[in-house]
């Protein structure tokens, strides 16, 4: 899989991409991530990437010309690229979209905005989709780009050391993850639940499922409406509600 990132702050990416699982995936050749400085695609000596908005208003708007030149230079075949603008106005990014992108065969081009916005003609002319990572405002699209790269990359076969782990964590079941514990069994008078030390795999499986459902019910109850629940899940939810009344 190949990612292209277009940004005016390329250095933001290097420290993150040079560490951890993503760096290992790059070295294995499982993913390619190329960072491009938008200012390299400007046409004047000042390397201008923004200008005042038509119609007035506060802030500056990022110009269309550098984005068009960058995308068309980097990935000239429009049928082999998927252009994404990171913006709070976009479709909300979630695990389902991460999974979809992990299966993408086209090059993924991430456009990182700054200032007030990116000229709307970039979206229209480059057939770009808009994606948001949450209902809040950031100073630019660089952090959202890293979020998408990380979330998508870890779903690519071979990137994670334990392929099973990505299938049992939060959202992969459609619900939140269960609580996790490690050694020591007691720390500052806080004990690991005895059932996790029992060695009974079926009891442990049931406890984990129940606690995942409990956590989802308490923190993100709306997820249960879309989750693929079975008969046992409904029984566990009933138990949880009875315990908490």
Short mmCIF file of C-alpha atoms in Angstrom, two decimals:
data_model
loop_
_atom_site.label_atom_id
_atom_site.label_comp_id
_atom_site.label_asym_id
_atom_site.label_seq_id
_atom_site.Cartn_x
_atom_site.Cartn_y
_atom_site.Cartn_z
CA UNK A 1 0.00 0.00 0.00
CA UNK A 2 1.25 3.46 -0.88
CA UNK A 3 0.42 6.70 0.96
CA UNK A 4 1.32 10.16 -0.28
CA UNK A 5 1.05 13.05 2.16
CA UNK A 6 0.96 16.65 0.97
CA UNK A 7 1.66 19.17 3.73
CA UNK A 8 3.46 22.43 4.46
CA UNK A 9 4.99 20.86 7.59
CA UNK A 10 6.68 17.62 6.46
CA UNK A 11 8.89 17.40 9.54
CA UNK A 12 5.85 16.64 11.69
CA UNK A 13 5.71 13.17 10.15
CA UNK A 14 9.28 11.96 10.30
CA UNK A 15 9.69 11.32 14.04
CA UNK A 16 6.47 9.31 14.18
CA UNK A 17 7.11 7.28 11.05
CA UNK A 18 10.65 6.45 12.15
CA UNK A 19 9.46 4.57 15.24
CA UNK A 20 7.38 1.56 16.19
CA UNK A 21 5.21 -0.77 14.15
CA UNK A 22 4.72 1.63 11.24
CA UNK A 23 8.47 1.98 10.76
CA UNK A 24 8.85 -1.81 10.81
CA UNK A 25 6.11 -2.12 8.19
CA UNK A 26 7.92 0.40 5.99
CA UNK A 27 11.18 -1.52 6.31
CA UNK A 28 9.40 -4.78 5.42
CA UNK A 29 8.01 -3.15 2.29
CA UNK A 30 4.42 -3.65 3.42
CA UNK A 31 3.62 0.05 3.12
CA UNK A 32 5.19 3.07 1.46
CA UNK A 33 4.74 6.57 2.88
CA UNK A 34 6.01 9.54 0.91
CA UNK A 35 5.86 13.04 2.36
CA UNK A 36 5.72 15.99 -0.03
CA UNK A 37 6.10 19.65 0.86
CA UNK A 38 3.28 21.62 -0.74
CA UNK A 39 5.55 24.65 -1.09
CA UNK A 40 7.66 22.69 -3.58
CA UNK A 41 4.70 22.88 -5.97
CA UNK A 42 4.19 26.63 -5.86
CA UNK A 43 4.99 28.92 -8.79
CA UNK A 44 6.40 32.08 -7.19
CA UNK A 45 9.60 32.88 -5.32
CA UNK A 46 7.77 33.33 -2.03
CA UNK A 47 6.32 29.80 -2.25
CA UNK A 48 2.87 31.14 -1.42
CA UNK A 49 0.26 28.54 -0.52
CA UNK A 50 -2.55 30.75 0.84
CA UNK A 51 -4.48 33.92 0.05
CA UNK A 52 -7.37 36.05 1.31
CA UNK A 53 -10.88 34.57 0.99
CA UNK A 54 -13.29 35.84 -1.64
CA UNK A 55 -16.33 37.38 0.02
CA UNK A 56 -14.34 38.52 3.03
CA UNK A 57 -14.07 36.91 6.43
CA UNK A 58 -11.32 35.97 8.82
CA UNK A 59 -8.40 33.68 8.12
CA UNK A 60 -6.64 32.62 4.96
CA UNK A 61 -7.61 30.01 2.38
CA UNK A 62 -5.14 27.54 0.88
CA UNK A 63 -4.74 28.10 -2.85
CA UNK A 64 -5.83 25.43 -5.36
CA UNK A 65 -2.86 25.61 -7.76
CA UNK A 66 -0.21 23.97 -5.52
CA UNK A 67 -2.51 21.10 -4.59
CA UNK A 68 -3.42 20.40 -8.20
CA UNK A 69 0.22 20.50 -9.29
CA UNK A 70 1.31 18.27 -6.41
CA UNK A 71 -1.35 15.61 -6.95
CA UNK A 72 -1.01 15.56 -10.73
CA UNK A 73 2.78 15.35 -10.48
CA UNK A 74 2.86 12.67 -7.80
CA UNK A 75 0.04 10.52 -9.17
CA UNK A 76 -0.78 11.55 -12.75
CA UNK A 77 -3.14 8.62 -13.35
CA UNK A 78 -6.42 9.83 -11.86
CA UNK A 79 -7.82 6.31 -12.10
CA UNK A 80 -5.14 5.01 -9.75
CA UNK A 81 -5.40 7.50 -6.92
CA UNK A 82 -7.76 8.14 -4.04
CA UNK A 83 -7.51 11.72 -2.85
CA UNK A 84 -8.56 12.54 0.71
CA UNK A 85 -8.80 15.99 2.28
CA UNK A 86 -8.52 16.02 6.07
CA UNK A 87 -11.14 18.44 7.37
CA UNK A 88 -13.59 18.69 10.30
CA UNK A 89 -16.32 19.07 7.66
CA UNK A 90 -15.73 15.57 6.33
CA UNK A 91 -17.22 12.13 6.82
CA UNK A 92 -16.38 10.75 10.25
CA UNK A 93 -13.48 8.29 10.21
CA UNK A 94 -14.17 4.98 11.95
CA UNK A 95 -13.02 1.37 12.00
CA UNK A 96 -15.21 0.40 9.06
CA UNK A 97 -13.65 3.11 6.91
CA UNK A 98 -10.18 2.11 8.11
CA UNK A 99 -10.89 -1.46 7.00
CA UNK A 100 -12.15 -0.24 3.62
CA UNK A 101 -9.03 1.85 3.07
CA UNK A 102 -6.76 -1.04 4.09
CA UNK A 103 -8.10 -2.95 1.07
CA UNK A 104 -7.64 -0.03 -1.32
CA UNK A 105 -5.54 -0.88 -4.37
CA UNK A 106 -5.15 2.74 -5.49
CA UNK A 107 -2.56 5.15 -4.11
CA UNK A 108 -3.97 7.08 -1.15
CA UNK A 109 -3.16 10.80 -1.24
CA UNK A 110 -3.74 12.73 1.99
CA UNK A 111 -4.07 16.50 1.68
CA UNK A 112 -3.30 18.33 4.92
CA UNK A 113 -5.01 21.67 5.20
CA UNK A 114 -4.00 24.64 7.34
CA UNK A 115 -5.41 28.10 8.02
CA UNK A 116 -9.16 28.55 7.51
CA UNK A 117 -9.74 25.99 4.76
CA UNK A 118 -8.66 24.58 1.40
CA UNK A 119 -10.17 26.16 -1.71
CA UNK A 120 -13.30 24.17 -2.57
CA UNK A 121 -12.10 23.67 -6.14
CA UNK A 122 -9.47 21.23 -4.86
CA UNK A 123 -12.23 18.89 -3.73
CA UNK A 124 -14.22 19.33 -6.93
CA UNK A 125 -11.39 19.26 -9.46
CA UNK A 126 -9.47 16.37 -7.91
CA UNK A 127 -12.60 14.34 -7.05
CA UNK A 128 -11.42 14.30 -3.45
CA UNK A 129 -13.36 12.94 -0.51
CA UNK A 130 -13.36 14.71 2.82
CA UNK A 131 -12.67 12.87 6.07
CA UNK A 132 -12.79 14.05 9.69
CA UNK A 133 -11.34 12.19 12.68
CA UNK A 134 -13.77 13.77 15.15
CA UNK A 135 -16.11 16.58 16.08
CA UNK A 136 -13.41 19.01 17.16
CA UNK A 137 -11.02 21.47 15.54
CA UNK A 138 -7.26 21.02 15.10
CA UNK A 139 -4.70 23.46 13.73
CA UNK A 140 -4.10 21.36 10.63
CA UNK A 141 -4.56 18.06 8.84
CA UNK A 142 -1.22 16.52 9.80
CA UNK A 143 -2.40 14.73 12.95
CA UNK A 144 -5.52 13.36 11.21
CA UNK A 145 -3.30 12.12 8.38
CA UNK A 146 -1.13 10.24 10.88
CA UNK A 147 -4.22 8.80 12.55
CA UNK A 148 -5.45 7.43 9.23
CA UNK A 149 -2.04 6.08 8.24
CA UNK A 150 -1.66 4.30 11.58
CA UNK A 151 -5.20 2.94 11.76
CA UNK A 152 -5.20 1.70 8.16
CA UNK A 153 -1.66 0.31 8.13
CA UNK A 154 -2.15 -1.93 11.17
CA UNK A 155 -4.98 -3.71 9.33
CA UNK A 156 -2.70 -4.73 6.45
CA UNK A 157 -1.62 -8.39 6.75
CA UNK A 158 1.86 -8.74 8.21
CA UNK A 159 2.03 -5.32 9.85
CA UNK A 160 1.07 -6.48 13.35
CA UNK A 161 3.11 -9.18 15.02
CA UNK A 162 -0.03 -10.94 16.26
CA UNK A 163 -2.63 -11.03 13.49
CA UNK A 164 -5.24 -12.26 15.98
CA UNK A 165 -4.91 -9.19 18.20
CA UNK A 166 -6.50 -6.77 15.74
CA UNK A 167 -9.62 -8.95 15.56
CA UNK A 168 -10.42 -8.81 19.28
CA UNK A 169 -9.81 -5.17 20.16
CA UNK A 170 -12.18 -2.23 20.42
CA UNK A 171 -14.52 -1.75 17.44
CA UNK A 172 -13.42 -4.93 15.64
CA UNK A 173 -16.33 -6.62 17.44
CA UNK A 174 -18.49 -3.55 16.96
CA UNK A 175 -18.17 -2.85 20.70
CA UNK A 176 -15.47 -1.56 23.04
CA UNK A 177 -12.60 -3.70 24.28
CA UNK A 178 -12.56 -5.55 27.62
CA UNK A 179 -10.21 -4.54 30.51
CA UNK A 180 -6.65 -5.88 30.32
CA UNK A 181 -4.30 -6.94 33.13
CA UNK A 182 -0.71 -8.17 33.45
CA UNK A 183 1.76 -8.99 36.25
CA UNK A 184 1.90 -8.50 39.20
CA UNK A 185 -1.38 -10.08 40.38
CA UNK A 186 -1.68 -7.47 43.15
CA UNK A 187 -0.46 -3.88 42.87
CA UNK A 188 -1.12 -1.28 45.58
CA UNK A 189 -3.99 -3.38 46.92
CA UNK A 190 -5.55 -3.61 43.46
CA UNK A 191 -6.00 -7.23 42.39
CA UNK A 192 -6.40 -8.87 39.01
CA UNK A 193 -9.87 -10.46 38.75
CA UNK A 194 -9.57 -14.03 40.00
CA UNK A 195 -11.27 -15.47 36.93
CA UNK A 196 -8.32 -14.36 34.77
CA UNK A 197 -6.00 -16.45 36.95
CA UNK A 198 -8.27 -19.51 36.91
CA UNK A 199 -7.00 -21.06 33.68
CA UNK A 200 -10.59 -21.79 32.62
CA UNK A 201 -10.63 -20.54 29.04
CA UNK A 202 -14.40 -20.61 28.62
CA UNK A 203 -14.99 -18.65 31.84
CA UNK A 204 -12.34 -16.14 30.80
CA UNK A 205 -13.90 -15.76 27.34
CA UNK A 206 -17.33 -15.15 28.87
CA UNK A 207 -15.96 -12.66 31.42
CA UNK A 208 -14.16 -10.71 28.72
CA UNK A 209 -17.24 -10.55 26.53
CA UNK A 210 -19.38 -9.45 29.44
CA UNK A 211 -16.95 -6.73 30.50
CA UNK A 212 -16.66 -5.51 26.91
CA UNK A 213 -20.45 -5.24 26.78
CA UNK A 214 -20.52 -3.53 30.18
CA UNK A 215 -17.95 -0.96 29.08
CA UNK A 216 -19.85 -0.31 25.85
CA UNK A 217 -23.16 0.01 27.68
CA UNK A 218 -21.64 2.55 30.08
CA UNK A 219 -19.56 4.60 27.65
CA UNK A 220 -20.87 4.15 24.10
CA UNK A 221 -24.38 2.62 24.29
CA UNK A 222 -25.17 3.72 20.74
CA UNK A 223 -22.66 1.16 19.43
CA UNK A 224 -24.87 -1.67 20.66
CA UNK A 225 -27.56 -0.66 18.17
CA UNK A 226 -25.28 -1.60 15.26
CA UNK A 227 -23.22 -4.36 16.87
CA UNK A 228 -23.65 -7.95 15.72
CA UNK A 229 -24.97 -9.35 19.01
CA UNK A 230 -25.95 -12.95 19.63
CA UNK A 231 -28.26 -14.61 22.14
CA UNK A 232 -25.50 -14.91 24.74
CA UNK A 233 -24.76 -11.19 24.42
CA UNK A 234 -28.35 -10.27 25.21
CA UNK A 235 -28.26 -12.52 28.28
CA UNK A 236 -25.04 -10.87 29.42
CA UNK A 237 -26.50 -7.40 28.92
CA UNK A 238 -29.50 -8.42 31.02
CA UNK A 239 -27.13 -9.64 33.76
CA UNK A 240 -25.20 -6.37 33.64
CA UNK A 241 -28.34 -4.27 33.99
CA UNK A 242 -29.55 -6.39 36.91
CA UNK A 243 -26.18 -6.03 38.64
CA UNK A 244 -26.23 -2.27 38.28
CA UNK A 245 -29.77 -1.67 39.53
#
